[in-house]
Amino acid sequence: QVQLVESGGGLAQAGGSLRLSCAASGIIFEINYMGWYRQAPGKQRELVASIVSGGSTLHIDSVKGRFTISRDNANTVYLQMNSLKPEDTAVYYCTADVVGLRASKTTYWGQGTQVTVSS
């Protein structure tokens, strides 16, 4: 079993910054994809940013130039969020595609962390 534990959410003022972290633990042979999604009240969950094992990243247009996804060598993914806007308010979820025993591939999700941006 694999666990994704998120941290770093909270309250920020518009224009401020927050840094989210997500640490994966458990039986992990490889993680070839990690991403951050968010879900605002009354809206569908949407991809915010992703990073693959080769280091390539993707950021949705609304966060380009403000958010940066990165990953260290210890199966932790980060989301640096700068110039926050009230519309960034949402629950942010970490996700990872994990290769485990017998080369099985499973997608895991974190429990979510609330980000609230005040105007």
Short mmCIF file of C-alpha atoms in Angstrom, two decimals, residues 3-9 19-24 35-37 45 77 91-95 108-114:
data_model
loop_
_atom_site.label_atom_id
_atom_site.label_comp_id
_atom_site.label_asym_id
_atom_site.label_seq_id
_atom_site.Cartn_x
_atom_site.Cartn_y
_atom_site.Cartn_z
CA GLN A 3 0.21 6.69 1.12
CA LEU A 4 0.36 10.26 -0.14
CA VAL A 5 0.53 12.83 2.65
CA GLU A 6 -0.01 16.47 1.76
CA SER A 7 0.93 19.54 3.73
CA GLY A 8 1.34 23.26 3.30
CA GLY A 9 -2.19 24.46 2.64
CA ARG A 19 4.06 25.89 -0.93
CA LEU A 20 2.35 22.54 -0.99
CA SER A 21 4.21 19.29 -0.37
CA CYS A 22 3.16 15.70 -0.98
CA ALA A 23 5.26 12.80 0.27
CA ALA A 24 4.71 9.28 -1.02
CA GLY A 35 0.41 15.75 -10.20
CA TRP A 36 -1.65 18.32 -8.36
CA TYR A 37 -5.39 18.70 -8.91
CA ARG A 45 -11.76 18.59 -10.04
CA VAL A 77 6.32 16.55 -5.08
CA VAL A 91 -8.99 21.81 -2.06
CA TYR A 92 -5.73 20.69 -3.63
CA TYR A 93 -5.08 16.99 -4.16
CA CYS A 94 -1.84 15.20 -4.89
CA THR A 95 -1.84 12.16 -7.17
CA TYR A 108 -3.07 6.98 -5.61
CA TRP A 109 -4.58 10.17 -4.24
CA GLY A 110 -3.84 12.23 -1.18
CA GLN A 111 -6.48 13.36 1.28
CA GLY A 112 -6.49 16.94 0.03
CA THR A 113 -5.37 20.20 1.58
CA GLN A 114 -7.42 23.39 1.68
#
